[in-house]
C-alpha positions as a Markdown table, in Angstrom:
| # | Residue | x | y | z |
|---|---|---|---|---|
| 1 | Unk | 10.2 | -37.7 | 18.2 |
| 2 | Unk | 12.7 | -36.0 | 20.6 |
| 3 | Unk | 12.0 | -32.5 | 21.8 |
| 4 | Unk | 14.9 | -31.1 | 19.8 |
| 5 | Unk | 13.3 | -32.1 | 16.5 |
| 6 | Unk | 10.0 | -30.8 | 17.6 |
| 7 | Unk | 11.6 | -27.4 | 18.2 |
| 8 | Unk | 13.0 | -27.6 | 14.6 |
| 9 | Unk | 9.4 | -28.1 | 13.4 |
| 10 | Unk | 8.4 | -24.9 | 15.2 |
| 11 | Unk | 11.5 | -23.2 | 13.6 |
| 12 | Unk | 10.1 | -24.2 | 10.2 |
| 13 | Unk | 6.7 | -22.8 | 11.1 |
| 14 | Unk | 8.1 | -19.4 | 12.1 |
| 15 | Unk | 10.2 | -19.4 | 8.9 |
| 16 | Unk | 7.0 | -19.8 | 6.9 |
| 17 | Unk | 5.3 | -17.1 | 8.8 |
| 18 | Unk | 8.2 | -14.7 | 8.4 |
| 19 | Unk | 8.5 | -15.5 | 4.7 |
| 20 | Unk | 4.8 | -14.8 | 4.1 |
| 21 | Unk | 5.3 | -11.4 | 5.8 |
| 22 | Unk | 8.7 | -10.2 | 4.5 |
| 23 | Unk | 8.4 | -11.6 | 1.0 |
| 24 | Unk | 5.9 | -8.9 | 0.0 |
| 25 | Unk | 8.7 | -6.3 | 0.0 |
| 26 | Unk | 10.9 | -8.6 | -2.1 |
| 27 | Unk | 8.3 | -9.0 | -4.9 |
| 28 | Unk | 6.4 | -5.8 | -4.5 |
| 29 | Unk | 7.0 | -4.7 | -8.1 |
| 30 | Unk | 5.8 | -8.0 | -9.4 |
| 31 | Unk | 2.6 | -7.8 | -7.4 |
| 32 | Unk | 1.9 | -4.3 | -8.5 |
| 33 | Unk | 2.4 | -5.2 | -12.1 |
| 34 | Unk | 0.2 | -8.4 | -11.9 |
| 35 | Unk | -2.6 | -6.6 | -10.0 |
| 36 | Unk | -2.5 | -3.6 | -12.3 |
| 37 | Unk | -1.9 | -1.2 | -9.5 |
| 38 | Unk | 0.9 | 1.2 | -8.4 |
| 39 | Unk | 3.8 | 0.2 | -6.3 |
| 40 | Unk | 2.6 | 2.6 | -3.6 |
| 41 | Unk | -0.9 | 0.9 | -3.5 |
| 42 | Unk | 0.7 | -2.5 | -3.4 |
| 43 | Unk | 2.8 | -1.4 | -0.4 |
| 44 | Unk | -0.4 | -1.0 | 1.6 |
| 45 | Unk | -0.6 | -4.8 | 1.7 |
| 46 | Unk | 2.1 | -4.6 | 4.3 |
| 47 | Unk | 0.2 | -1.8 | 6.2 |
| 48 | Unk | -3.0 | -3.9 | 6.3 |
| 49 | Unk | -1.1 | -7.0 | 7.4 |
| 50 | Unk | 0.9 | -5.3 | 10.1 |
| 51 | Unk | -2.2 | -3.5 | 11.5 |
| 52 | Unk | -4.2 | -6.8 | 11.7 |
| 53 | Unk | -1.2 | -8.5 | 13.3 |
| 54 | Unk | -0.6 | -5.8 | 15.9 |
| 55 | Unk | -4.3 | -5.4 | 16.9 |
| 56 | Unk | -5.5 | -8.9 | 16.5 |
| 57 | Unk | -2.7 | -11.0 | 18.1 |
| 58 | Unk | -3.0 | -9.8 | 21.7 |
| 59 | Unk | -6.8 | -10.0 | 21.6 |
| 60 | Unk | -6.8 | -13.5 | 20.1 |
| 61 | Unk | -4.1 | -14.7 | 22.6 |
| 62 | Unk | -6.1 | -13.3 | 25.5 |
| 63 | Unk | -9.3 | -15.0 | 24.3 |
| 64 | Unk | -7.5 | -18.4 | 23.7 |
| 65 | Unk | -5.2 | -18.4 | 26.8 |
| 66 | Unk | -6.8 | -21.5 | 28.4 |
| 67 | Unk | -6.9 | -23.5 | 25.1 |
| 68 | Unk | -4.6 | -26.5 | 24.7 |
| 69 | Unk | -1.5 | -25.2 | 23.0 |
| 70 | Unk | -1.2 | -28.0 | 20.5 |
| 71 | Unk | -4.8 | -27.6 | 19.4 |
| 72 | Unk | -4.4 | -23.8 | 19.2 |
| 73 | Unk | -1.3 | -24.2 | 17.1 |
| 74 | Unk | -3.1 | -26.5 | 14.7 |
| 75 | Unk | -6.1 | -24.2 | 14.4 |
| 76 | Unk | -4.0 | -21.1 | 13.8 |
| 77 | Unk | -1.7 | -22.8 | 11.4 |
| 78 | Unk | -4.7 | -24.1 | 9.5 |
| 79 | Unk | -6.0 | -20.6 | 9.4 |
| 80 | Unk | -2.6 | -19.3 | 8.1 |
| 81 | Unk | -2.4 | -22.0 | 5.4 |
| 82 | Unk | -6.0 | -21.3 | 4.2 |
| 83 | Unk | -5.1 | -17.6 | 3.9 |
| 84 | Unk | -2.1 | -18.4 | 1.7 |
| 85 | Unk | -4.2 | -20.7 | -0.5 |
| 86 | Unk | -6.7 | -17.9 | -0.9 |
| 87 | Unk | -3.9 | -15.6 | -2.0 |
| 88 | Unk | -2.9 | -18.2 | -4.6 |
| 89 | Unk | -6.5 | -18.9 | -5.8 |
| 90 | Unk | -8.3 | -15.5 | -5.8 |
| 91 | Unk | -7.7 | -12.7 | -8.1 |
| 92 | Unk | -8.0 | -8.9 | -7.6 |
| 93 | Unk | -6.5 | -6.4 | -5.2 |
| 94 | Unk | -9.5 | -6.4 | -2.8 |
| 95 | Unk | -9.4 | -10.2 | -2.3 |
| 96 | Unk | -5.6 | -10.0 | -1.7 |
| 97 | Unk | -6.2 | -7.4 | 1.0 |
| 98 | Unk | -8.7 | -9.7 | 2.7 |
| 99 | Unk | -6.3 | -12.7 | 2.4 |
| 100 | Unk | -3.5 | -10.6 | 4.0 |
| 101 | Unk | -5.7 | -9.8 | 7.0 |
| 102 | Unk | -6.6 | -13.5 | 7.5 |
| 103 | Unk | -2.9 | -14.4 | 7.1 |
| 104 | Unk | -1.8 | -11.8 | 9.7 |
| 105 | Unk | -4.4 | -13.1 | 12.3 |
| 106 | Unk | -3.2 | -16.7 | 11.8 |
| 107 | Unk | 0.5 | -15.7 | 11.8 |
| 108 | Unk | 0.4 | -13.7 | 15.0 |
| 109 | Unk | -1.1 | -16.6 | 17.0 |
| 110 | Unk | 1.2 | -19.2 | 15.3 |
| 111 | Unk | 4.3 | -17.2 | 16.2 |
| 112 | Unk | 3.4 | -16.5 | 19.9 |
| 113 | Unk | 2.2 | -20.0 | 20.4 |
| 114 | Unk | 5.3 | -21.5 | 18.8 |
| 115 | Unk | 7.5 | -19.6 | 21.2 |
| 116 | Unk | 5.4 | -20.7 | 24.1 |
| 117 | Unk | 5.4 | -24.4 | 23.1 |
| 118 | Unk | 9.2 | -24.3 | 22.5 |
| 119 | Unk | 9.8 | -23.3 | 26.1 |
| 120 | Unk | 7.4 | -26.0 | 27.4 |
| 121 | Unk | 8.8 | -29.0 | 25.4 |
| 122 | Unk | 12.5 | -28.1 | 25.8 |
| 123 | Unk | 14.6 | -30.0 | 28.3 |
| 124 | Unk | 15.2 | -28.3 | 31.7 |
| 125 | Unk | 17.9 | -25.6 | 31.3 |
| 126 | Unk | 17.5 | -25.3 | 27.5 |
| 127 | Unk | 14.3 | -23.3 | 27.4 |
| 128 | Unk | 16.0 | -20.1 | 26.4 |
| 129 | Unk | 17.9 | -21.8 | 23.6 |
| 130 | Unk | 14.7 | -23.3 | 22.3 |
| 131 | Unk | 13.0 | -19.9 | 22.2 |
| 132 | Unk | 16.1 | -18.4 | 20.5 |
| 133 | Unk | 16.0 | -21.2 | 17.9 |
| 134 | Unk | 12.4 | -20.6 | 17.1 |
| 135 | Unk | 13.0 | -16.8 | 16.8 |
| 136 | Unk | 15.8 | -17.7 | 14.4 |
| 137 | Unk | 13.1 | -19.0 | 12.0 |
| 138 | Unk | 11.9 | -15.4 | 11.6 |
| 139 | Unk | 15.5 | -14.2 | 10.9 |
| 140 | Unk | 16.1 | -17.1 | 8.4 |
| 141 | Unk | 13.0 | -16.0 | 6.5 |
| 142 | Unk | 14.7 | -12.6 | 5.8 |
| 143 | Unk | 17.9 | -14.3 | 4.8 |
| 144 | Unk | 16.5 | -17.3 | 2.8 |
| 145 | Unk | 12.8 | -16.8 | 2.4 |
| 146 | Unk | 12.7 | -13.4 | 0.7 |
| 147 | Unk | 15.4 | -14.0 | -1.9 |
| 148 | Unk | 14.0 | -17.5 | -2.5 |
| 149 | Unk | 10.6 | -16.0 | -2.9 |
| 150 | Unk | 12.0 | -13.5 | -5.5 |
| 151 | Unk | 13.5 | -16.4 | -7.4 |
| 152 | Unk | 10.2 | -18.4 | -7.3 |
| 153 | Unk | 8.3 | -15.3 | -8.4 |
| 154 | Unk | 10.7 | -14.8 | -11.3 |
| 155 | Unk | 10.3 | -18.4 | -12.5 |
| 156 | Unk | 6.7 | -19.4 | -11.7 |
| 157 | Unk | 4.9 | -16.1 | -11.0 |
| 158 | Unk | 4.4 | -14.3 | -7.6 |
| 159 | Unk | 1.4 | -16.4 | -6.5 |
| 160 | Unk | 3.5 | -19.6 | -6.6 |
| 161 | Unk | 5.3 | -18.2 | -3.5 |
| 162 | Unk | 2.2 | -18.4 | -1.4 |
| 163 | Unk | 1.2 | -21.9 | -2.8 |
| 164 | Unk | 4.7 | -23.1 | -1.7 |
| 165 | Unk | 4.2 | -21.7 | 1.8 |
| 166 | Unk | 0.8 | -23.4 | 2.1 |
| 167 | Unk | 2.1 | -26.8 | 0.9 |
| 168 | Unk | 5.1 | -26.8 | 3.3 |
| 169 | Unk | 2.8 | -25.5 | 6.1 |
| 170 | Unk | 0.4 | -28.4 | 5.5 |
| 171 | Unk | 3.3 | -30.9 | 5.9 |
| 172 | Unk | 4.3 | -29.2 | 9.2 |
| 173 | Unk | 0.7 | -29.3 | 10.3 |
| 174 | Unk | 0.6 | -33.1 | 9.7 |
| 175 | Unk | 3.7 | -33.6 | 11.8 |
| 176 | Unk | 2.4 | -31.6 | 14.7 |
| 177 | Unk | -0.9 | -33.5 | 14.7 |
| 178 | Unk | 0.9 | -36.8 | 14.6 |
| 179 | Unk | 3.7 | -36.4 | 17.2 |
| 180 | Unk | 3.2 | -33.3 | 19.4 |
| 181 | Unk | 1.7 | -33.9 | 22.8 |
| 182 | Unk | -1.2 | -32.1 | 24.4 |
| 183 | Unk | 0.1 | -29.0 | 26.2 |
| 184 | Unk | -1.9 | -27.2 | 28.8 |
| 185 | Unk | -2.9 | -23.5 | 28.3 |
| 186 | Unk | -1.7 | -20.7 | 30.4 |
| 187 | Unk | -3.4 | -18.7 | 33.2 |
| 188 | Unk | -5.0 | -15.8 | 31.2 |
| 189 | Unk | -3.7 | -12.3 | 31.8 |
| 190 | Unk | -6.5 | -9.8 | 31.1 |
| 191 | Unk | -5.8 | -7.5 | 28.1 |
| 192 | Unk | -6.6 | -4.5 | 30.3 |
| 193 | Unk | -4.0 | -5.5 | 32.8 |
| 194 | Unk | -1.4 | -5.8 | 30.0 |
| 195 | Unk | -2.3 | -2.4 | 28.6 |
| 196 | Unk | -2.0 | -0.9 | 32.1 |
| 197 | Unk | 1.8 | -0.7 | 31.6 |
| 198 | Unk | 1.2 | 2.0 | 29.0 |
| 199 | Unk | 0.3 | 4.4 | 31.8 |
| 200 | Unk | 4.0 | 4.5 | 32.7 |
| 201 | Unk | 5.7 | 7.4 | 30.9 |
| 202 | Unk | 9.0 | 5.5 | 30.6 |
| 203 | Unk | 7.3 | 2.6 | 28.9 |
| 204 | Unk | 5.6 | 4.8 | 26.4 |
| 205 | Unk | 8.9 | 6.6 | 25.6 |
| 206 | Unk | 10.7 | 3.2 | 25.3 |
| 207 | Unk | 8.0 | 1.9 | 22.9 |
| 208 | Unk | 8.3 | 5.1 | 20.9 |
| 209 | Unk | 11.9 | 4.2 | 20.2 |
| 210 | Unk | 10.7 | 1.0 | 18.5 |
| 211 | Unk | 8.0 | 2.9 | 16.6 |
| 212 | Unk | 10.3 | 5.5 | 15.1 |
| 213 | Unk | 13.3 | 3.3 | 14.6 |
| 214 | Unk | 11.3 | 0.5 | 12.8 |
| 215 | Unk | 9.0 | 2.9 | 11.1 |
| 216 | Unk | 11.9 | 4.7 | 9.5 |
| 217 | Unk | 13.4 | 1.3 | 8.5 |
| 218 | Unk | 10.1 | 0.0 | 7.1 |
| 219 | Unk | 9.4 | 3.2 | 5.2 |
| 220 | Unk | 12.5 | 2.5 | 3.0 |
| 221 | Unk | 12.6 | -1.3 | 3.1 |
| 222 | Unk | 9.0 | -1.8 | 2.0 |
| 223 | Unk | 9.9 | -0.4 | -1.4 |
| 224 | Unk | 13.4 | -1.9 | -1.6 |
| 225 | Unk | 12.8 | -3.9 | -4.8 |
| 226 | Unk | 11.4 | -1.1 | -6.9 |
| 227 | Unk | 14.0 | 1.3 | -5.4 |
| 228 | Unk | 16.8 | -1.0 | -6.5 |
| 229 | Unk | 15.3 | -1.5 | -9.9 |
| 230 | Unk | 14.3 | 2.1 | -10.7 |
| 231 | Unk | 16.6 | 4.3 | -8.6 |
| 232 | Unk | 19.9 | 2.4 | -8.5 |
| 233 | Unk | 19.2 | 0.6 | -11.8 |
| 234 | Unk | 20.3 | -2.8 | -10.3 |
| 235 | Unk | 19.8 | -5.6 | -12.8 |
| 236 | Unk | 16.8 | -7.9 | -12.2 |
| 237 | Unk | 19.0 | -10.9 | -12.0 |
| 238 | Unk | 20.9 | -9.4 | -9.0 |
| 239 | Unk | 17.8 | -8.5 | -6.9 |
| 240 | Unk | 17.6 | -11.9 | -5.3 |
| 241 | Unk | 21.4 | -11.8 | -4.5 |
| 242 | Unk | 21.0 | -8.3 | -3.0 |
| 243 | Unk | 18.1 | -9.5 | -0.8 |
| 244 | Unk | 20.2 | -12.5 | 0.3 |
| 245 | Unk | 23.1 | -10.3 | 1.3 |
| 246 | Unk | 20.7 | -8.0 | 3.1 |
| 247 | Unk | 19.3 | -10.9 | 5.1 |
| 248 | Unk | 22.7 | -12.3 | 6.1 |
| 249 | Unk | 23.8 | -8.8 | 7.3 |
| 250 | Unk | 20.7 | -8.6 | 9.4 |
| 251 | Unk | 21.6 | -11.8 | 11.2 |
| 252 | Unk | 25.2 | -10.6 | 11.8 |
| 253 | Unk | 23.9 | -7.2 | 13.0 |
| 254 | Unk | 21.5 | -8.8 | 15.5 |
| 255 | Unk | 24.3 | -11.0 | 16.9 |
| 256 | Unk | 26.7 | -8.0 | 17.2 |
| 257 | Unk | 24.0 | -5.9 | 18.7 |
| 258 | Unk | 23.3 | -8.5 | 21.4 |
| 259 | Unk | 27.0 | -8.8 | 22.3 |
| 260 | Unk | 27.4 | -5.0 | 22.3 |
| 261 | Unk | 24.4 | -4.5 | 24.6 |
| 262 | Unk | 26.0 | -6.8 | 27.1 |
| 263 | Unk | 29.5 | -5.4 | 26.9 |
| 264 | Unk | 29.0 | -1.7 | 26.1 |
| 265 | Unk | 25.5 | -1.0 | 27.4 |
| 266 | Unk | 22.0 | -0.4 | 25.9 |
| 267 | Unk | 22.3 | 3.3 | 25.1 |
| 268 | Unk | 25.6 | 3.0 | 23.3 |
| 269 | Unk | 24.4 | 0.0 | 21.2 |
| 270 | Unk | 21.0 | 1.6 | 20.4 |
| 271 | Unk | 22.4 | 5.0 | 19.4 |
| 272 | Unk | 25.5 | 3.8 | 17.5 |
| 273 | Unk | 23.4 | 1.3 | 15.6 |
| 274 | Unk | 20.8 | 4.0 | 14.7 |
| 275 | Unk | 23.6 | 6.6 | 13.7 |
| 276 | Unk | 25.0 | 3.9 | 11.3 |
| 277 | Unk | 21.4 | 3.4 | 10.1 |
| 278 | Unk | 21.1 | 7.1 | 9.2 |
| 279 | Unk | 24.5 | 7.2 | 7.5 |
| 280 | Unk | 23.7 | 4.1 | 5.4 |
| 281 | Unk | 20.4 | 5.6 | 4.2 |
| 282 | Unk | 22.2 | 8.9 | 3.3 |
| 283 | Unk | 24.7 | 6.9 | 1.3 |
| 284 | Unk | 21.9 | 5.0 | -0.4 |
| 285 | Unk | 20.3 | 8.3 | -1.4 |
| 286 | Unk | 23.5 | 9.3 | -3.3 |
| 287 | Unk | 24.7 | 5.9 | -4.6 |
| 288 | Unk | 25.2 | 5.7 | -8.4 |
| 289 | Unk | 24.9 | 2.5 | -10.5 |
| 290 | Unk | 27.9 | 0.6 | -9.1 |
| 291 | Unk | 26.8 | -2.9 | -8.1 |
| 292 | Unk | 29.6 | -3.3 | -5.6 |
| 293 | Unk | 28.8 | 0.1 | -3.9 |
| 294 | Unk | 25.1 | -0.7 | -3.8 |
| 295 | Unk | 25.7 | -4.1 | -2.2 |
| 296 | Unk | 28.1 | -2.6 | 0.4 |
| 297 | Unk | 25.6 | 0.1 | 1.4 |
| 298 | Unk | 22.8 | -2.5 | 1.7 |
| 299 | Unk | 24.9 | -4.7 | 3.9 |
| 300 | Unk | 25.8 | -1.7 | 6.1 |
| 301 | Unk | 22.1 | -0.6 | 6.3 |
| 302 | Unk | 20.8 | -4.1 | 7.3 |
| 303 | Unk | 23.7 | -4.6 | 9.8 |
| 304 | Unk | 23.1 | -1.2 | 11.4 |
| 305 | Unk | 19.3 | -1.5 | 11.5 |
| 306 | Unk | 19.1 | -5.0 | 13.1 |
| 307 | Unk | 21.9 | -4.3 | 15.6 |
| 308 | Unk | 19.4 | -2.2 | 17.4 |
| 309 | Unk | 16.8 | -5.0 | 17.8 |
| 310 | Unk | 18.3 | -7.0 | 20.6 |
| 311 | Unk | 19.4 | -3.9 | 22.5 |
| 312 | Unk | 15.9 | -2.5 | 22.3 |
| 313 | Unk | 14.3 | -5.8 | 23.5 |
| 314 | Unk | 16.8 | -5.9 | 26.4 |
| 315 | Unk | 16.0 | -2.2 | 27.1 |
| 316 | Unk | 12.3 | -3.1 | 27.5 |
| 317 | Unk | 12.9 | -6.2 | 29.6 |
| 318 | Unk | 15.2 | -4.3 | 32.1 |
| 319 | Unk | 12.7 | -1.3 | 32.2 |
| 320 | Unk | 9.9 | -3.5 | 33.8 |
| 321 | Unk | 11.6 | -6.8 | 34.7 |
| 322 | Unk | 8.6 | -8.1 | 36.7 |
| 323 | Unk | 6.5 | -7.9 | 33.5 |
| 324 | Unk | 9.1 | -8.8 | 30.9 |
| 325 | Unk | 6.7 | -11.1 | 28.9 |
| 326 | Unk | 4.0 | -8.4 | 28.6 |
| 327 | Unk | 6.6 | -5.8 | 27.6 |
| 328 | Unk | 7.9 | -8.0 | 24.8 |
| 329 | Unk | 4.3 | -8.6 | 23.7 |
| 330 | Unk | 3.6 | -4.9 | 23.6 |
| 331 | Unk | 6.9 | -4.4 | 21.7 |
| 332 | Unk | 5.9 | -7.0 | 19.2 |
| 333 | Unk | 2.6 | -5.1 | 18.5 |
| 334 | Unk | 4.5 | -1.8 | 18.4 |
| 335 | Unk | 6.9 | -3.3 | 15.8 |
| 336 | Unk | 3.9 | -4.3 | 13.6 |
| 337 | Unk | 2.3 | -0.9 | 14.0 |
| 338 | Unk | 5.6 | 0.8 | 13.0 |
| 339 | Unk | 5.8 | -1.4 | 9.9 |
| 340 | Unk | 2.2 | -0.5 | 9.0 |
| 341 | Unk | 3.0 | 3.2 | 9.5 |
| 342 | Unk | 6.2 | 3.0 | 7.5 |
| 343 | Unk | 4.6 | 1.2 | 4.6 |
| 344 | Unk | 1.6 | 3.5 | 4.6 |
| 345 | Unk | 3.5 | 6.8 | 4.8 |
| 346 | Unk | 6.0 | 5.4 | 2.2 |
| 347 | Unk | 3.1 | 4.8 | -0.2 |
| 348 | Unk | 2.1 | 8.4 | 0.1 |
| 349 | Unk | 5.7 | 9.6 | -0.4 |
| 350 | Unk | 6.1 | 7.4 | -3.5 |
| 351 | Unk | 2.8 | 8.8 | -4.9 |
| 352 | Unk | 3.2 | 12.4 | -4.1 |
| 353 | Unk | 7.0 | 13.0 | -3.9 |
| 354 | Unk | 9.2 | 10.3 | -5.5 |
| 355 | Unk | 10.4 | 6.8 | -5.0 |
| 356 | Unk | 14.0 | 8.1 | -4.6 |
| 357 | Unk | 13.0 | 10.2 | -1.6 |
| 358 | Unk | 11.9 | 7.4 | 0.7 |
| 359 | Unk | 15.3 | 7.1 | 2.2 |
| 360 | Unk | 15.3 | 10.7 | 3.4 |
| 361 | Unk | 11.9 | 10.2 | 5.1 |
| 362 | Unk | 13.3 | 7.0 | 6.6 |
| 363 | Unk | 16.2 | 9.0 | 8.0 |
| 364 | Unk | 13.8 | 11.4 | 9.7 |
| 365 | Unk | 12.1 | 8.5 | 11.6 |
| 366 | Unk | 15.4 | 7.1 | 12.8 |
| 367 | Unk | 16.6 | 10.5 | 13.9 |
| 368 | Unk | 13.5 | 10.9 | 16.1 |
| 369 | Unk | 14.2 | 7.5 | 17.6 |
| 370 | Unk | 17.8 | 8.6 | 18.5 |
| 371 | Unk | 16.4 | 11.7 | 20.2 |
| 372 | Unk | 13.8 | 9.5 | 22.0 |
| 373 | Unk | 16.6 | 7.1 | 23.2 |
| 374 | Unk | 18.4 | 10.0 | 24.9 |
| 375 | Unk | 15.1 | 11.3 | 26.4 |
| 376 | Unk | 14.5 | 7.8 | 27.9 |
| 377 | Unk | 18.1 | 7.7 | 29.3 |
| 378 | Unk | 17.5 | 11.1 | 31.0 |
| 379 | Unk | 14.2 | 10.0 | 32.5 |
| 380 | Unk | 15.8 | 6.8 | 33.8 |
| 381 | Unk | 18.6 | 8.7 | 35.4 |
| 382 | Unk | 16.2 | 11.1 | 37.1 |
| 383 | Unk | 14.1 | 8.1 | 38.3 |
| 384 | Unk | 17.2 | 6.4 | 39.7 |
| 385 | Unk | 18.3 | 9.5 | 41.5 |
| 386 | Unk | 14.9 | 9.9 | 43.1 |
| 387 | Unk | 14.9 | 6.2 | 44.2 |
| 388 | Unk | 18.4 | 6.6 | 45.7 |
| 389 | Unk | 17.3 | 9.8 | 47.6 |
| 390 | Unk | 14.4 | 7.8 | 49.1 |
């Protein structure tokens, strides 16, 4: 099997991982109904998953750094498949929580390892493209996986989504075992050394941008399905289409954000994207029951939110270029913590305020991120001035 096709197998794996993660938001109302719990309580499944992913992934990667990459991918993928099967087989909210923790631990190692393997098996000069392709698997899960999951849940029940993920994952595991070569592990970087970057004020402020931007986004997106059904009164048959449009807009936003960061600069791209993010959430708060208007605002929201992602990643890489890999790893954990925070706070808001108010609290998070972006820019300017003077 040529390396190009092996990369596509890795793309399929990250697609499955992303779908298992993002699909919860797309079928949250169905899960809550089936488990006999509230939408707010069901939303904590995302909190638990994200916390386990954020904390567990760097620890597990540090512990398994020397292990053969192919073997590690098979083990972690097997762990991930087993967790999805448990989700399908077991009943009860407590068992589902446990299954989500196991899923997250497997998913984190699978994702990081898939990116690492892609770079190692790609032909010379095409490593970056291979990594980009594998990353696209996660984006595709938002575009295809979430609306497809909603359709499967509507036709066969929400648990069938996780059975389908496990079956396709098992097929991918068989291919990896049959055709992927042994791949040497990396020289381990101690976790303490990775965390040492957090002592730098600029790094902490930069990561705070991720936390508040994605936290504000997650707070609203986690409850998107019940929001569309109960607040905008969107017809059930249109939910899958709305989620599909949302996913397509996220891909376009990410592409435009990367182009803008190169041409117009990081600060302009970050701030303009987040300002549009705020505007779209304000509009979503006042939208009536017009399907066209709801779809248009959802597209604007997704486009704006994800246009910030490549700019923020580029921001972190340029901040500490000699430790770009560690910075991206820290950012990945921060993104999961932000999603956990957003889902957790969102649950409290739905319970104690209202489902309709989640957009306003999401706006607050993004506004803090905008202020933080300007704070970082000011700090960077002062640092450059001091360096020039010396």
